[in-house]
Coordinates of N, CA, C and O in Angstrom, one line a residue:
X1 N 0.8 -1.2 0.0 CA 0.0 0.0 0.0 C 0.9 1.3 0.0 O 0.4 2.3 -0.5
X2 N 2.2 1.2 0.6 CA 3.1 2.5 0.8 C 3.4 2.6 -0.6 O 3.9 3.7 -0.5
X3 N 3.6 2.2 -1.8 CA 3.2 1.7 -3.2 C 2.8 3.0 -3.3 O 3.3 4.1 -3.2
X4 N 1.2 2.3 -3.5 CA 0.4 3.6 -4.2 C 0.4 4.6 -3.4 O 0.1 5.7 -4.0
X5 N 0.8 4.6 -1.7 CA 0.9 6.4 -1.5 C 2.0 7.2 -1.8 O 1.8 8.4 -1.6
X6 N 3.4 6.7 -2.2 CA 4.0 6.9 -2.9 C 4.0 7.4 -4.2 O 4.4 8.5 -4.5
X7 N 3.5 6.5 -5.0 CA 2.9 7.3 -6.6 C 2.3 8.6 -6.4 O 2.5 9.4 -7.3
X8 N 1.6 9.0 -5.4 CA 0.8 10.1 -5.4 C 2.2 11.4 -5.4 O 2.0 12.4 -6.0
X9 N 3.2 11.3 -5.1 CA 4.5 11.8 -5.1 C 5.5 12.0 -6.4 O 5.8 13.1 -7.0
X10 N 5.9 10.4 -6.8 CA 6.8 10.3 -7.6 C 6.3 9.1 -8.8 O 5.4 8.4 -8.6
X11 N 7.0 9.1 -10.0 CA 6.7 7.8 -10.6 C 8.5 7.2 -10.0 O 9.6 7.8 -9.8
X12 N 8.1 6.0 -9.8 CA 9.2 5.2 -9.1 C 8.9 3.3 -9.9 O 7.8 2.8 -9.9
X13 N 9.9 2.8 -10.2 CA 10.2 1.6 -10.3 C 10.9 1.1 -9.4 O 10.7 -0.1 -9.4
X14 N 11.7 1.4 -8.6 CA 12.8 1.1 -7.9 C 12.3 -0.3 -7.2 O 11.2 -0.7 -6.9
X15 N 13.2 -0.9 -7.0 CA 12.7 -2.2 -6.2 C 12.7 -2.3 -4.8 O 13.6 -2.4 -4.0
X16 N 11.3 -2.4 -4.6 CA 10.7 -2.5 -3.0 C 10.7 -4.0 -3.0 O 10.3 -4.7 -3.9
X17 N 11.4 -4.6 -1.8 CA 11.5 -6.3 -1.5 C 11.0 -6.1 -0.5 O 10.7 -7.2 0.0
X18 N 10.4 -5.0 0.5 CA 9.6 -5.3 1.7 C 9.3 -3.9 2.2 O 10.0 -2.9 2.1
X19 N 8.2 -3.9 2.9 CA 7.5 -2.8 3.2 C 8.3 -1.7 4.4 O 7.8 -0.6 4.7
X20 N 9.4 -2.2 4.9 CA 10.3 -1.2 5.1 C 11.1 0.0 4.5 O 11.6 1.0 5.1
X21 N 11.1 -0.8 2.7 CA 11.7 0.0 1.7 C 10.9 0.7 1.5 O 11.2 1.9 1.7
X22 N 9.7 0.4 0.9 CA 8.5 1.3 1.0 C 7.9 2.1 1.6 O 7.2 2.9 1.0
X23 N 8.0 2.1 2.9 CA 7.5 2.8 3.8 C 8.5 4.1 4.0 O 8.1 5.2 4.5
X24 N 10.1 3.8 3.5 CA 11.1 4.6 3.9 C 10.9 5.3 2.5 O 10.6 6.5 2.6
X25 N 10.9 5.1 1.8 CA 10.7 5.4 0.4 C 9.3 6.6 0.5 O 9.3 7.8 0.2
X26 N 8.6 6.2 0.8 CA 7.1 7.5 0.8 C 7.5 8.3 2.5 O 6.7 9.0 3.0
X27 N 8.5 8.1 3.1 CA 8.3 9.2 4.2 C 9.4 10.4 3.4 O 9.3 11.6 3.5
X28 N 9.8 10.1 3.0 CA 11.2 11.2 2.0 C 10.2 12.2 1.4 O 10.8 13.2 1.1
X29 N 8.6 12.1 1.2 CA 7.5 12.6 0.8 C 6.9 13.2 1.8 O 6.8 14.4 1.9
X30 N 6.4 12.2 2.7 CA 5.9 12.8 3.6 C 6.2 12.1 5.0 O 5.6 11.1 5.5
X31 N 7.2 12.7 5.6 CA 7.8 12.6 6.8 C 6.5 11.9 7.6 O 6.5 10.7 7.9
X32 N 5.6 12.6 7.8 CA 4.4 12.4 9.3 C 3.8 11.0 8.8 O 3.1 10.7 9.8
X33 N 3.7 10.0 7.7 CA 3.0 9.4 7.3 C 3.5 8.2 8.5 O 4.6 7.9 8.8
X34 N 2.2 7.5 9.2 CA 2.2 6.3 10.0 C 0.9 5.6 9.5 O -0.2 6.0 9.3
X35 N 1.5 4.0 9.4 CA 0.1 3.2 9.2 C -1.1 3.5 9.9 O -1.4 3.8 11.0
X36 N -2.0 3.2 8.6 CA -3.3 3.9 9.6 C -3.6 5.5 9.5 O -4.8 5.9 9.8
X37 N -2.9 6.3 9.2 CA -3.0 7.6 9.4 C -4.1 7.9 8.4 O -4.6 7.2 7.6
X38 N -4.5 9.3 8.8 CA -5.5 9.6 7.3 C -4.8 9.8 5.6 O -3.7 10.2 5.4
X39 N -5.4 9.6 5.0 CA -4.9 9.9 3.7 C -5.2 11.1 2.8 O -4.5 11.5 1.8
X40 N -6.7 11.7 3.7 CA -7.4 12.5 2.9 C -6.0 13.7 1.8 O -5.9 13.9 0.6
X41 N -5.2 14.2 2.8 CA -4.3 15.1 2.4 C -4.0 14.8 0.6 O -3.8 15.6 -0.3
X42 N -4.0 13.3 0.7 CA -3.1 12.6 -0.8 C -4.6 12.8 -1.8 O -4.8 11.8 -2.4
X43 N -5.1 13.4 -1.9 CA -6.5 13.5 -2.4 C -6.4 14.6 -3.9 O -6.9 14.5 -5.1
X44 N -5.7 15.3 -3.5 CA -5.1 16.9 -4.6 C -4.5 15.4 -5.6 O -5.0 15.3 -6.7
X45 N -3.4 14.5 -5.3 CA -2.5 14.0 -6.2 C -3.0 12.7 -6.8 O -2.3 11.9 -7.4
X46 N -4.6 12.6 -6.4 CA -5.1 11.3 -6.8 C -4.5 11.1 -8.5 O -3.7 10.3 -9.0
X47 N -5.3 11.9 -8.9 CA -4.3 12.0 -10.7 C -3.2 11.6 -11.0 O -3.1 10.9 -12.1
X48 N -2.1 11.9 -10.1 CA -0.8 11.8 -10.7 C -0.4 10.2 -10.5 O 0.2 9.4 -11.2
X49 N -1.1 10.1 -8.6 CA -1.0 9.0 -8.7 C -1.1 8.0 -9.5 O -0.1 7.3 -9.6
X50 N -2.8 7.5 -10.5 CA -3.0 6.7 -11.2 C -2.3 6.8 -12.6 O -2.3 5.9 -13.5
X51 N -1.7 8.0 -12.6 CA -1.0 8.3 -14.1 C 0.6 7.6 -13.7 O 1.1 6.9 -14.6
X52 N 1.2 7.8 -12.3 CA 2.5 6.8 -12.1 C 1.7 5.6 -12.4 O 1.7 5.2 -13.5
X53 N 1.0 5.0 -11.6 CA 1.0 3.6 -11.1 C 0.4 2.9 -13.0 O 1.0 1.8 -13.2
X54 N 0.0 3.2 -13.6 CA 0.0 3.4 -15.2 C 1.2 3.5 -15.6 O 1.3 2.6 -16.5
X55 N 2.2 4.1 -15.5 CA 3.2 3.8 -16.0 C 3.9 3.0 -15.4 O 5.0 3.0 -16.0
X56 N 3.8 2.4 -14.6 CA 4.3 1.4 -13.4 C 3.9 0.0 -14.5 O 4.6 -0.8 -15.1
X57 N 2.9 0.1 -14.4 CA 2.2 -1.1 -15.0 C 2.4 -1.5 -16.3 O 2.0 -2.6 -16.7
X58 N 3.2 -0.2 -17.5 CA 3.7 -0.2 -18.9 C 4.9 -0.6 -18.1 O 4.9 -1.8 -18.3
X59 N 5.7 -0.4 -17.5 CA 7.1 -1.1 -17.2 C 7.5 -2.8 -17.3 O 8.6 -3.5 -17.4
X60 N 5.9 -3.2 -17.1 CA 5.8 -4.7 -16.6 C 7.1 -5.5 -16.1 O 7.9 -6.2 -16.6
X61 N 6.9 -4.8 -14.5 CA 7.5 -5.1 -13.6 C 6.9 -6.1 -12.6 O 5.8 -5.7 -12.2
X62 N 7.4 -7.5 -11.9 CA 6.6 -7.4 -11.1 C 6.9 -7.2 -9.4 O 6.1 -7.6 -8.5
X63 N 8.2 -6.6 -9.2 CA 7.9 -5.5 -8.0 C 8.8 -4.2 -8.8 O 9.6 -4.2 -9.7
X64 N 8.4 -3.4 -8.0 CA 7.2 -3.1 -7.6 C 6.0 -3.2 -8.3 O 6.3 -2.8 -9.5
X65 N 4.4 -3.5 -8.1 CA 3.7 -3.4 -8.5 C 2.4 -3.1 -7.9 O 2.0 -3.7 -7.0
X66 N 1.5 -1.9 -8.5 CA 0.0 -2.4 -7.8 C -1.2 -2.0 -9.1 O -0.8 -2.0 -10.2
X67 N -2.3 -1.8 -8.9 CA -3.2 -1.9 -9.7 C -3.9 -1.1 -9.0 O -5.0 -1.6 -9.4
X68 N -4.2 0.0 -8.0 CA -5.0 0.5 -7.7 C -5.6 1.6 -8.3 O -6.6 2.2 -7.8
X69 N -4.8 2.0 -9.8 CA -5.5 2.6 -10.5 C -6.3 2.5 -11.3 O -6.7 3.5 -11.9
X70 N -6.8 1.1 -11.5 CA -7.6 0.4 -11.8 C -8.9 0.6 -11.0 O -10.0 0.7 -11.6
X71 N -8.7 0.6 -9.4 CA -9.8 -0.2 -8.9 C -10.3 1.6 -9.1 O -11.5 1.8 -9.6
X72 N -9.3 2.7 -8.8 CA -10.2 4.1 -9.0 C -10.3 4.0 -10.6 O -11.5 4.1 -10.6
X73 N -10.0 3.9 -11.6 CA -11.0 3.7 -12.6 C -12.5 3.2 -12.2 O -13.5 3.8 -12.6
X74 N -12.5 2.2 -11.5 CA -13.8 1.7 -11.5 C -15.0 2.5 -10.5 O -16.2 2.6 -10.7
X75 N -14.0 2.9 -9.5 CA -15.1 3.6 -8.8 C -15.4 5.1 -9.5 O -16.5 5.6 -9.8
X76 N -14.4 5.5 -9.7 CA -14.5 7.0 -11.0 C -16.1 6.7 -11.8 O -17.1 7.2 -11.4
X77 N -15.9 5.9 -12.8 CA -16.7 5.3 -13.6 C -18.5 5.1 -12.4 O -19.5 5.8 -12.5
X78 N -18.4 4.2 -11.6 CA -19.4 4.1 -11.3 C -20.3 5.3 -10.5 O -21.5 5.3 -10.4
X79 N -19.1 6.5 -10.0 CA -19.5 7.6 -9.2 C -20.4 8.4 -10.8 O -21.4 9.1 -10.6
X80 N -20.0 8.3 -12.1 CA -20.4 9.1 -13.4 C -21.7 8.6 -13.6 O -22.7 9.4 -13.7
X81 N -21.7 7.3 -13.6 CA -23.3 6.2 -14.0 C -24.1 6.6 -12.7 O -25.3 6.4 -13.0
X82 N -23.9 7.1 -11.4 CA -25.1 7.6 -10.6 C -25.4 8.9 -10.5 O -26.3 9.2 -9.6
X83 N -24.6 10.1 -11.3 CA -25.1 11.2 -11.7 C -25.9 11.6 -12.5 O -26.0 12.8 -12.7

């Protein structure tokens, strides 16, 4: 998950082998960040985010990897169909 809050930052391939690296990796972004914490703040970089994690996914790498720009495609999409 420190993955995609990461992307909201940087586009990154680098290789994460465990969520240490990861976790050290998105506080270089945002120092205050603890599991659990709110996210709302990462809300402005939703965009950029799914535009790394997209190009994450043209790398076809499989670490690092996530697909969660996918799953907000889908909610994106279904928030449009109940307007």
């Amino acid at each position: 998950f420190e993955l995609w809050l990461t992307l909201h930052f940087e586009r990154s391939d680098a290789d994460l082998s465990d969520c240490q690296q990861s976790e050290a990796r998105l506080k270089r972004h945002w120092s205050a960040y603890a599991k659990g914490c709110d996210c709302d703040c990462l809300m402005p970089q939703l965009s950029t985010a799914c535009e790394n994690a997209l190009w994450l996914e043209q790398q076809q790498h499989a670490n690092p990897y996530t697909d969660l720009h996918r799953l907000m495609d889908v909610l994106e999409q279904a928030l449009k169909e109940t307007r």
